[in-house]
XYZ file of C-alpha atoms in Angstrom:
628
model
C 37.728 8.168 6.466
C 36.618 7.402 2.869
C 38.447 4.106 2.966
C 36.555 3.105 6.193
C 33.209 3.423 4.458
C 34.144 1.043 1.573
C 31.957 -2.064 1.215
C 33.373 -5.437 1.921
C 32.275 -8.953 1.294
C 29.186 -8.604 3.447
C 27.804 -5.601 1.485
C 27.842 -3.534 4.767
C 29.649 -0.227 5.476
C 32.893 -0.108 7.265
C 31.015 0.695 10.501
C 28.707 -2.190 10.140
C 31.664 -4.427 9.306
C 32.291 -4.812 12.940
C 29.201 -6.981 13.256
C 30.890 -9.565 10.968
C 34.216 -9.856 12.729
C 33.803 -13.533 13.221
C 34.558 -14.301 9.558
C 37.744 -16.131 8.751
C 40.182 -15.713 5.889
C 41.081 -12.720 3.776
C 38.382 -10.278 2.830
C 37.375 -9.925 -0.792
C 36.665 -6.377 -1.909
C 33.368 -5.707 -3.463
C 31.775 -2.780 -5.076
C 30.621 -0.026 -2.527
C 26.994 -0.359 -1.465
C 26.346 3.096 -2.854
C 26.522 1.748 -6.313
C 23.597 -0.675 -5.816
C 20.835 1.896 -6.716
C 17.078 1.583 -6.577
C 15.205 3.993 -8.878
C 11.534 4.993 -8.644
C 9.320 5.934 -11.670
C 9.944 9.572 -10.786
C 13.668 8.992 -10.828
C 14.119 9.368 -7.034
C 17.159 7.216 -6.184
C 18.036 5.281 -3.047
C 20.597 2.619 -2.386
C 20.256 -0.994 -1.201
C 19.977 -1.038 2.537
C 21.179 -4.217 4.424
C 21.001 -2.648 7.915
C 18.648 -3.690 10.665
C 16.551 -1.062 12.398
C 13.170 -0.972 14.168
C 11.694 0.405 10.998
C 12.750 -2.752 9.228
C 10.662 -4.583 11.805
C 7.633 -2.369 11.067
C 7.924 -3.230 7.323
C 8.404 -6.937 7.757
C 4.888 -7.834 6.759
C 2.924 -9.099 3.772
C 2.707 -5.594 2.291
C 6.414 -4.824 2.962
C 5.388 -1.400 4.110
C 4.835 0.233 7.413
C 1.198 -0.631 8.165
C 0.653 1.873 10.959
C -3.020 2.898 10.866
C -4.214 -0.318 9.109
C -6.218 -2.963 10.945
C -5.566 -6.387 9.486
C -8.077 -9.169 9.170
C -7.581 -12.557 10.748
C -5.604 -14.133 7.732
C -2.718 -12.851 5.848
C -3.355 -11.612 2.277
C -6.681 -9.999 2.985
C -7.898 -6.496 3.409
C -7.239 -3.863 6.097
C -9.744 -1.639 7.913
C -8.415 1.912 7.802
C -7.779 3.617 11.077
C -6.557 6.876 9.368
C -6.402 8.485 5.876
C -3.732 10.271 3.809
C -5.572 12.357 1.358
C -2.447 14.332 0.234
C -1.222 11.137 -1.323
C -4.299 10.651 -3.528
C -3.542 12.658 -6.665
C -5.749 11.162 -9.373
C -7.808 13.046 -12.024
C -9.764 10.009 -13.235
C -11.976 7.486 -11.369
C -10.336 4.413 -9.946
C -11.348 0.838 -10.780
C -13.220 -0.019 -7.510
C -12.796 -3.159 -5.380
C -10.540 -0.885 -3.284
C -10.486 -3.324 -0.350
C -8.522 -5.655 -2.533
C -5.996 -3.226 -3.709
C -3.620 -3.017 -0.692
C -1.237 -5.544 -2.281
C -2.009 -4.543 -5.835
C 1.126 -3.030 -7.323
C 0.541 0.189 -9.183
C 2.985 2.174 -11.356
C 4.531 3.911 -8.350
C 5.095 0.513 -6.588
C 7.568 -0.676 -9.264
C 11.279 0.128 -8.994
C 14.174 -0.061 -11.363
C 17.769 -0.863 -10.572
C 21.380 -0.136 -11.411
C 23.876 -2.583 -9.852
C 27.542 -3.252 -10.530
C 27.134 -6.927 -9.816
C 24.077 -9.261 -9.830
C 21.909 -8.661 -6.809
C 19.238 -10.851 -5.201
C 16.779 -10.252 -2.361
C 14.795 -13.004 -0.802
C 11.840 -12.476 1.555
C 10.208 -15.266 3.545
C 7.607 -15.304 6.339
C 5.312 -17.847 7.837
C 1.539 -17.495 7.766
C -1.487 -18.844 9.515
C -1.912 -22.603 8.745
C -0.586 -24.326 5.674
C 1.350 -21.887 3.500
C 4.059 -19.107 3.374
C 4.672 -15.704 2.002
C 7.696 -15.133 -0.285
C 9.126 -12.446 -2.365
C 12.103 -13.046 -4.660
C 13.902 -10.377 -6.743
C 16.834 -10.801 -9.109
C 18.435 -7.944 -10.943
C 21.552 -7.605 -13.101
C 23.225 -5.071 -15.278
C 24.214 -6.798 -18.462
C 26.179 -3.651 -19.306
C 26.760 -0.477 -17.409
C 23.860 1.077 -19.372
C 21.319 -1.821 -19.380
C 19.567 -3.343 -16.314
C 17.079 -6.170 -16.198
C 15.071 -7.327 -13.053
C 12.515 -10.054 -12.464
C 10.605 -10.573 -9.264
C 7.699 -12.673 -7.927
C 5.702 -12.311 -4.762
C 3.564 -15.209 -3.716
C 1.350 -16.165 -0.809
C -0.770 -18.985 0.261
C -2.355 -19.082 3.660
C -5.341 -21.262 4.850
C -6.257 -19.242 7.861
C -7.742 -20.447 11.141
C -11.389 -19.858 10.238
C -13.416 -21.821 7.798
C -13.188 -20.903 4.095
C -10.793 -17.983 4.530
C -7.997 -19.088 2.174
C -5.700 -16.396 0.621
C -3.631 -17.181 -2.489
C -1.949 -14.332 -4.299
C 0.808 -13.796 -6.905
C 2.597 -10.597 -8.135
C 4.930 -11.067 -11.066
C 6.895 -8.135 -12.347
C 9.765 -7.572 -14.710
C 11.592 -4.370 -15.449
C 14.084 -3.025 -18.013
C 15.960 0.277 -17.782
C 18.555 1.686 -20.273
C 20.639 4.789 -20.579
C 22.567 5.448 -23.779
C 26.406 5.896 -23.477
C 26.040 9.596 -24.285
C 23.318 9.952 -21.590
C 20.815 11.459 -24.018
C 18.334 8.562 -24.327
C 16.846 6.857 -21.302
C 14.181 4.158 -20.995
C 12.170 2.573 -18.162
C 9.712 -0.126 -18.853
C 7.974 -2.902 -16.897
C 5.287 -5.627 -17.181
C 3.247 -6.683 -14.235
C 0.770 -9.565 -13.852
C -1.175 -10.098 -10.698
C -3.923 -12.305 -9.337
C -5.212 -11.906 -5.789
C -7.681 -14.616 -4.628
C -9.560 -14.659 -1.395
C -12.118 -17.205 -0.246
C -15.111 -15.201 1.187
C -17.067 -16.657 4.236
C -19.217 -13.739 5.045
C -18.049 -13.609 8.628
C -19.454 -15.393 11.635
C -23.026 -16.576 11.907
C -25.197 -15.086 14.815
C -24.648 -18.176 16.958
C -20.849 -18.194 16.466
C -20.724 -14.453 17.217
C -22.163 -15.217 20.698
C -19.601 -17.863 21.346
C -16.704 -15.621 20.061
C -17.724 -12.562 22.039
C -18.211 -14.751 25.167
C -14.688 -16.149 24.764
C -15.999 -19.720 25.106
C -12.968 -21.909 25.558
C -14.500 -24.686 23.399
C -14.186 -22.477 20.438
C -10.613 -21.460 20.827
C -10.232 -23.820 17.849
C -11.574 -21.237 15.385
C -12.397 -23.882 12.828
C -15.383 -24.841 15.087
C -17.093 -21.462 14.471
C -19.586 -21.422 11.764
C -19.504 -18.878 8.991
C -22.278 -17.471 6.767
C -21.227 -19.213 3.649
C -18.561 -21.642 2.351
C -18.886 -21.503 -1.432
C -17.702 -18.031 -2.450
C -14.451 -16.466 -3.585
C -13.313 -13.074 -4.982
C -10.260 -12.503 -7.254
C -8.697 -9.264 -8.496
C -6.689 -9.714 -11.694
C -4.364 -7.142 -13.373
C -1.853 -6.817 -16.150
C 0.087 -3.739 -17.061
C 2.646 -2.672 -19.668
C 4.428 0.595 -18.790
C 6.973 2.455 -20.854
C 8.627 5.783 -20.138
C 11.489 6.979 -22.384
C 13.011 10.392 -23.194
C 15.616 12.009 -25.403
C 17.712 14.953 -24.472
C 17.508 17.506 -27.446
C 20.074 19.673 -25.668
C 22.414 18.651 -22.898
C 25.103 20.783 -21.369
C 27.183 20.241 -18.237
C 29.688 22.762 -17.001
C 31.085 23.866 -13.768
C 28.236 26.431 -13.224
C 25.032 24.503 -13.984
C 23.440 21.728 -15.839
C 21.068 22.586 -18.727
C 18.864 19.992 -20.431
C 16.021 20.144 -22.843
C 14.256 16.843 -23.077
C 11.215 15.406 -24.894
C 9.683 12.134 -23.641
C 6.814 9.767 -23.960
C 4.973 7.624 -21.325
C 2.591 4.763 -22.083
C 0.430 2.934 -19.500
C -1.755 0.146 -20.741
C -3.671 -1.429 -17.784
C -6.174 -4.281 -17.686
C -8.066 -5.045 -14.482
C -10.855 -7.561 -13.703
C -12.639 -8.208 -10.453
C -14.656 -11.450 -10.119
C -17.002 -12.493 -7.322
C -18.339 -16.050 -7.698
C -20.523 -18.149 -5.540
C -22.056 -21.621 -6.149
C -25.445 -20.741 -4.611
C -27.125 -17.370 -3.998
C -27.259 -16.262 -0.287
C -30.118 -14.345 1.194
C -27.686 -12.073 3.023
C -27.282 -10.147 -0.242
C -31.018 -10.146 -1.122
C -32.792 -11.619 -4.183
C -30.829 -12.744 -7.146
C -31.340 -13.318 -10.869
C -29.710 -16.705 -10.583
C -30.124 -19.174 -7.702
C -27.126 -21.261 -8.765
C -23.790 -20.065 -10.158
C -23.432 -16.487 -9.174
C -20.581 -14.964 -11.255
C -20.009 -11.259 -11.346
C -17.155 -9.908 -13.537
C -16.160 -6.223 -13.780
C -13.552 -5.076 -16.304
C -11.556 -1.949 -16.956
C -9.050 -1.467 -19.808
C -7.243 1.813 -19.835
C -4.533 3.067 -22.215
C -2.765 6.338 -21.525
C -0.224 8.064 -23.782
C 1.585 11.109 -22.525
C 3.996 13.367 -24.259
C 6.136 15.712 -22.143
C 8.818 18.337 -22.608
C 11.233 19.107 -19.827
C 13.742 21.870 -19.170
C 16.359 21.813 -16.400
C 18.505 24.678 -15.379
C 20.643 23.204 -12.542
C 18.911 23.235 -9.147
C 17.304 26.602 -9.975
C 14.445 25.236 -12.009
C 13.122 22.044 -13.490
C 9.989 22.518 -15.620
C 7.926 19.859 -17.343
C 4.898 20.360 -19.595
C 2.648 17.445 -20.185
C -0.151 16.459 -22.549
C -2.051 13.183 -22.135
C -4.688 11.112 -23.999
C -6.435 8.382 -22.060
C -8.893 5.849 -23.487
C -11.003 3.985 -20.921
C -13.419 1.125 -21.317
C -15.206 -0.059 -18.044
C -18.159 -2.224 -17.637
C -19.900 -5.447 -18.487
C -21.284 -7.492 -21.407
C -25.000 -7.143 -20.760
C -27.568 -4.324 -20.538
C -30.098 -4.711 -17.776
C -33.827 -3.895 -18.107
C -35.152 -3.508 -14.642
C -38.512 -2.286 -13.394
C -37.267 1.127 -12.671
C -35.268 1.537 -16.031
C -32.263 0.456 -18.022
C -28.743 0.031 -16.707
C -26.048 0.342 -19.341
C -23.309 -1.995 -19.675
C -20.370 0.281 -20.300
C -18.603 3.570 -19.587
C -16.410 4.285 -22.500
C -14.586 7.448 -23.696
C -11.448 9.464 -24.344
C -9.906 12.039 -22.124
C -7.456 14.824 -23.223
C -5.547 16.244 -20.264
C -2.841 18.793 -19.846
C -0.539 19.838 -16.950
C 2.901 20.344 -15.844
C 5.508 20.294 -12.923
C 7.909 22.805 -11.507
C 10.730 22.140 -9.138
C 13.041 24.830 -7.884
C 15.670 25.350 -5.198
C 16.918 28.689 -3.794
C 19.195 28.489 -0.802
C 17.638 26.414 1.761
C 14.177 26.653 0.093
C 12.753 23.975 -2.151
C 9.486 24.457 -4.039
C 7.412 21.878 -5.999
C 4.365 22.516 -7.966
C 2.285 20.270 -10.176
C -1.095 20.256 -11.901
C -3.193 18.304 -14.381
C -6.647 19.037 -15.754
C -9.039 17.136 -18.016
C -9.796 19.373 -20.947
C -11.860 17.087 -23.266
C -14.090 14.218 -22.452
C -16.961 13.115 -20.329
C -15.074 12.766 -17.020
C -13.999 16.231 -15.839
C -11.366 16.605 -13.174
C -8.261 18.443 -12.042
C -5.478 18.147 -9.555
C -3.293 21.067 -8.302
C -0.567 20.767 -5.671
C 2.307 22.720 -4.265
C 4.930 22.102 -1.660
C 7.326 24.580 -0.015
C 10.118 23.228 2.229
C 12.981 24.861 4.102
C 16.021 22.689 4.803
C 18.066 24.106 7.645
C 20.268 21.041 7.940
C 20.131 17.267 7.048
C 18.457 16.738 10.372
C 16.103 19.621 10.410
C 13.469 20.717 7.782
C 9.947 22.089 7.669
C 7.475 21.934 4.749
C 3.885 23.089 3.891
C 1.912 21.239 1.341
C -1.446 22.194 -0.417
C -3.612 20.222 -2.824
C -6.955 20.787 -4.542
C -8.510 17.757 -6.289
C -11.709 17.388 -8.199
C -12.658 14.177 -9.887
C -15.500 11.675 -10.525
C -16.073 8.990 -7.905
C -14.672 5.547 -8.562
C -16.236 3.539 -11.490
C -18.135 1.160 -9.229
C -20.093 4.202 -7.730
C -21.141 5.218 -11.203
C -21.941 1.743 -12.708
C -22.323 -1.707 -11.243
C -23.882 -4.914 -12.386
C -24.342 -8.142 -10.441
C -26.398 -11.403 -10.309
C -27.690 -9.995 -7.021
C -30.563 -7.691 -7.812
C -29.880 -5.076 -5.270
C -26.311 -4.731 -6.545
C -27.237 -3.103 -9.831
C -27.159 0.707 -10.276
C -26.264 3.530 -12.649
C -25.824 6.901 -11.004
C -25.155 10.432 -12.086
C -23.023 11.430 -9.118
C -21.284 14.826 -9.105
C -17.492 15.074 -8.814
C -15.910 14.807 -5.453
C -14.083 18.058 -4.563
C -11.257 17.795 -1.937
C -9.035 20.473 -0.499
C -6.003 19.445 1.696
C -3.397 21.461 3.596
C -0.472 19.783 5.430
C 2.484 20.820 7.535
C 5.599 18.670 8.174
C 8.455 18.910 10.648
C 11.525 16.610 10.192
C 13.740 16.750 13.242
C 14.623 13.208 14.363
C 16.544 14.495 17.429
C 13.508 16.521 18.499
C 10.268 15.371 16.797
C 9.022 14.213 13.429
C 5.519 15.502 13.043
C 2.882 16.279 10.460
C -0.508 17.964 10.437
C -3.126 17.560 7.712
C -6.462 19.248 7.288
C -8.915 18.037 4.589
C -12.373 19.054 3.472
C -14.428 17.026 1.058
C -17.551 18.080 -0.788
C -19.951 15.520 -2.403
C -18.134 12.580 -1.052
C -19.243 9.254 -2.403
C -19.503 6.427 0.009
C -21.154 2.922 0.455
C -23.659 2.355 3.217
C -26.584 0.260 4.059
C -30.010 1.291 2.731
C -33.399 0.781 4.572
C -33.568 -2.857 3.333
C -30.014 -3.637 4.655
C -28.356 -3.694 1.239
C -25.084 -2.052 0.579
C -25.688 0.861 -1.842
C -23.788 3.836 -3.194
C -24.585 7.279 -1.706
C -23.183 10.840 -2.060
C -23.063 13.158 0.908
C -24.654 16.564 0.198
C -22.726 18.343 2.935
C -19.081 18.830 3.704
C -16.791 16.379 5.393
C -13.943 18.131 7.526
C -11.094 16.008 8.822
C -7.961 16.917 10.759
C -5.180 14.782 12.055
C -1.885 15.384 13.948
C 0.867 12.700 14.003
C 4.098 12.664 15.881
C 7.088 10.281 16.013
C 10.085 10.346 18.329
C 12.587 7.767 19.558
C 14.274 8.103 22.914
C 17.555 6.176 23.641
C 19.268 5.357 26.783
C 22.396 3.198 26.378
C 21.395 -0.037 24.597
C 17.598 0.540 25.210
C 15.277 2.630 23.040
C 11.622 3.678 23.165
C 10.090 4.355 19.706
C 6.651 6.187 19.726
C 4.254 7.010 17.028
C 1.033 8.791 18.113
C -1.830 10.039 15.953
C -4.731 12.255 17.043
C -7.573 12.875 14.578
C -11.158 14.296 14.511
C -13.942 14.541 11.981
C -15.246 18.155 12.538
C -18.144 17.736 9.920
C -19.716 14.729 8.267
C -19.041 12.263 11.081
C -22.129 10.257 9.936
C -20.322 9.293 6.707
C -16.761 9.255 7.826
C -15.700 7.198 10.720
C -12.136 7.099 12.341
C -10.881 6.575 15.914
C -9.738 9.606 17.856
C -6.364 8.098 18.831
C -4.018 5.608 17.173
C -0.727 4.756 18.880
C 2.301 2.411 18.454
C 5.013 2.278 21.106
C 8.041 0.016 21.031
C 10.406 -0.561 23.869
C 13.463 -2.625 22.736
C 17.021 -3.557 23.423
C 19.750 -3.676 20.784
C 23.363 -4.791 20.945
C 26.131 -6.831 19.250
C 26.642 -10.405 20.379
C 29.081 -13.189 19.778
C 32.119 -10.977 19.155
C 29.937 -8.622 17.108
C 29.071 -11.391 14.586
C 25.365 -10.910 15.411
C 23.451 -7.693 15.714
C 20.132 -8.102 17.536
C 17.127 -6.159 18.640
C 14.386 -7.511 20.940
C 11.485 -5.968 22.841
C 7.740 -5.353 22.895
C 5.449 -3.330 20.575
C 2.155 -1.965 21.841
C -0.544 -1.005 19.247
C -3.751 0.651 20.355
C -6.701 2.551 18.969
C -9.777 4.079 20.652
C -13.238 2.677 19.992
C -15.342 3.880 16.964
C -17.778 2.688 14.426
C -15.716 0.123 12.424
C -16.566 0.166 8.687
C -18.234 -3.005 7.425
C -16.819 -5.263 4.686
C -18.826 -6.291 1.722
C -17.379 -9.290 -0.313
C -19.672 -8.766 -3.396
C -18.187 -5.300 -3.977
C -14.803 -5.858 -2.222
C -15.503 -2.466 -0.609
C -15.903 -1.105 2.902
C -19.070 0.650 3.818
C -20.124 3.133 6.532
C -22.151 1.678 9.407
C -23.357 3.629 12.502
C -25.472 0.986 14.157
C -22.767 -0.543 16.276
C -19.696 0.938 17.970
C -16.719 -1.377 18.589
C -14.369 -0.932 21.466
C -10.730 -0.082 20.718
C -8.178 -2.679 21.930
C -4.461 -2.991 22.584
C -2.226 -5.674 21.027
C 1.245 -6.454 22.417
C 3.838 -8.171 20.245
C 7.166 -9.627 21.327
C 9.945 -9.674 18.772
C 13.494 -10.938 18.542
C 15.349 -9.850 15.289
C 18.887 -10.420 14.289
C 21.319 -9.563 11.519
C 24.075 -11.955 10.422
C 26.048 -10.398 7.558
C 23.406 -9.737 4.853
C 20.619 -11.787 6.407
C 18.053 -10.207 8.707
C 16.075 -12.803 10.727
C 12.747 -11.892 12.305
C 10.866 -13.810 15.106
C 7.643 -12.538 16.614
C 4.908 -13.523 19.074
C 1.906 -11.652 17.769
C -0.988 -10.528 20.009
C 0.682 -11.862 23.117
C -1.999 -10.462 25.461
C -4.517 -12.875 23.837
C -2.871 -15.585 26.029
C -3.804 -13.714 29.116
C -7.218 -12.132 28.442
C -8.435 -13.997 25.376
C -9.543 -12.442 22.079
C -13.061 -11.212 21.187
C -12.026 -8.208 19.093
C -13.052 -7.415 15.514
C -11.423 -6.141 12.346
C -14.891 -5.334 10.856
C -18.455 -6.302 11.858
C -18.806 -10.105 11.774
C -14.951 -10.507 11.068
C -12.765 -11.378 14.060
C -9.409 -9.956 14.722
C -6.225 -12.156 14.715
C -5.546 -14.470 17.653
C -2.104 -15.045 19.120
C 0.370 -16.387 16.677
C 4.044 -17.239 16.318
C 5.620 -15.823 13.094
C 9.112 -15.868 11.803
C 10.968 -15.226 8.560
C 13.976 -13.501 6.994
C 15.201 -10.965 4.329
C 18.447 -12.066 2.701
C 20.487 -10.026 0.255
C 23.035 -11.654 -2.077
C 25.836 -9.673 -3.800
C 27.601 -11.743 -6.413
């Protein structure tokens, strides 16, 4: 049986080898696919996956992630309006940079992966866009020796879009290096990332164009005929980061009973971010301005974090890590503002000393993980405490409970912001946001995959419109209580399958500052089979996405943030996509008709107030892996 699982020329397992039976000539043995490893920053290891499944279709998008619960804008490379939230995944103890609407494709430390491959490995991603452009992502990695790996990758996008002045042009460059000494005592992971994400901003449709769009006037099916609020603005998020994590085993013992290690390590994260909004002429939509010509707002953050940690491992019984961290931050601007109601400073600067640790242990079928970090010294107080208890009955059945308590300052742009637009200048003294989350997970693919999350938030910071119609920062004095239940199950009958993901959620308290739909669902009915003497594996079918109506958050291009609005409720709407995907050896080909129901009933739906949702489109592309 082990021989049947060996990888052949195609890089597929023995079972998948049947798909490539049309090849001619003798097979050339290659390294097993299990040796092509992908390693996260936390040292979680997976292997290269060349298979085709419905979940690969869900991830075949600009983000290259499953975007369930995200409502895209009309052009690729832009932001997403959130239909749901995952607070258990937010574990920061310091404020974030801001411009959060532009961070969906911004690659953070946890988004960078390292590799260990027996032969050079390449992955190519390509997908068409909306008018004049393409989306590509290319990765090459090689082990120059069994202990040293290097990778280089670039993700690029250019898409003109169907509406006026809605160009997207982005680039994400990353390079990684990983090393393990021959005696396995010293290990190193390091990467460099450079990113620039540019969007033209048009402010959405004008009042006259909104009327034509909502009425589905056939004369304006050519979306370039619709007028927009301005045509001279763009926003860009820049970022550069150098990251280093290396460790040395002071004591290392492996025997038949257990593994025991005592390790000391150091982690460095130097990050520079800049957000720029520029506009040739001031627009009255944003109120009065200091300058009538040449609006140019720039916000910068430089952060350097040095962490020292000591880890002890006693087999699977216990893994303990103690951490100490120093962070220097410098956020702000080059000018001090003297307004009628007082001064607005130009910078938030300081040093933070933090301490914390992690614990992981296994006893029988039980797995426990605990972690914590607290800011001990500095102006920005905060802490994060989390625990997870799981019970694994079998590889196909496990349950888990997760708890998290988080307290930290709101993001920097809530605390301080400067702009050439007068109403976009503030310095606040907001309290820390305090959040408590509790979650339960069930993993049983043959029965049901489900999770429940309940979160309460005190002193939540949010953006909203003030009495004058300007977007301003606010802090909710009460409590926000939010609960969601999500289930996923696939039903199969012969060569047909029905994949369902359903999410129910409710805001129990604080609904005036926190808006989400009650129901979000995705259902895919598809057929899969081998064709042409098993040389082609295909899947084809329809995907239905739907969410119920609610008060969609508005989008503000000056801040690159979404803001709460309760003046207008938008109807939920379904979208139906037809797809035809195929796998030939290591190439996966994707073809899709997006928003097919637009051809029947037209489209007057919205991604955010003033911003239309995507029309019908034909998209195709591929993911191709090369094993040299």
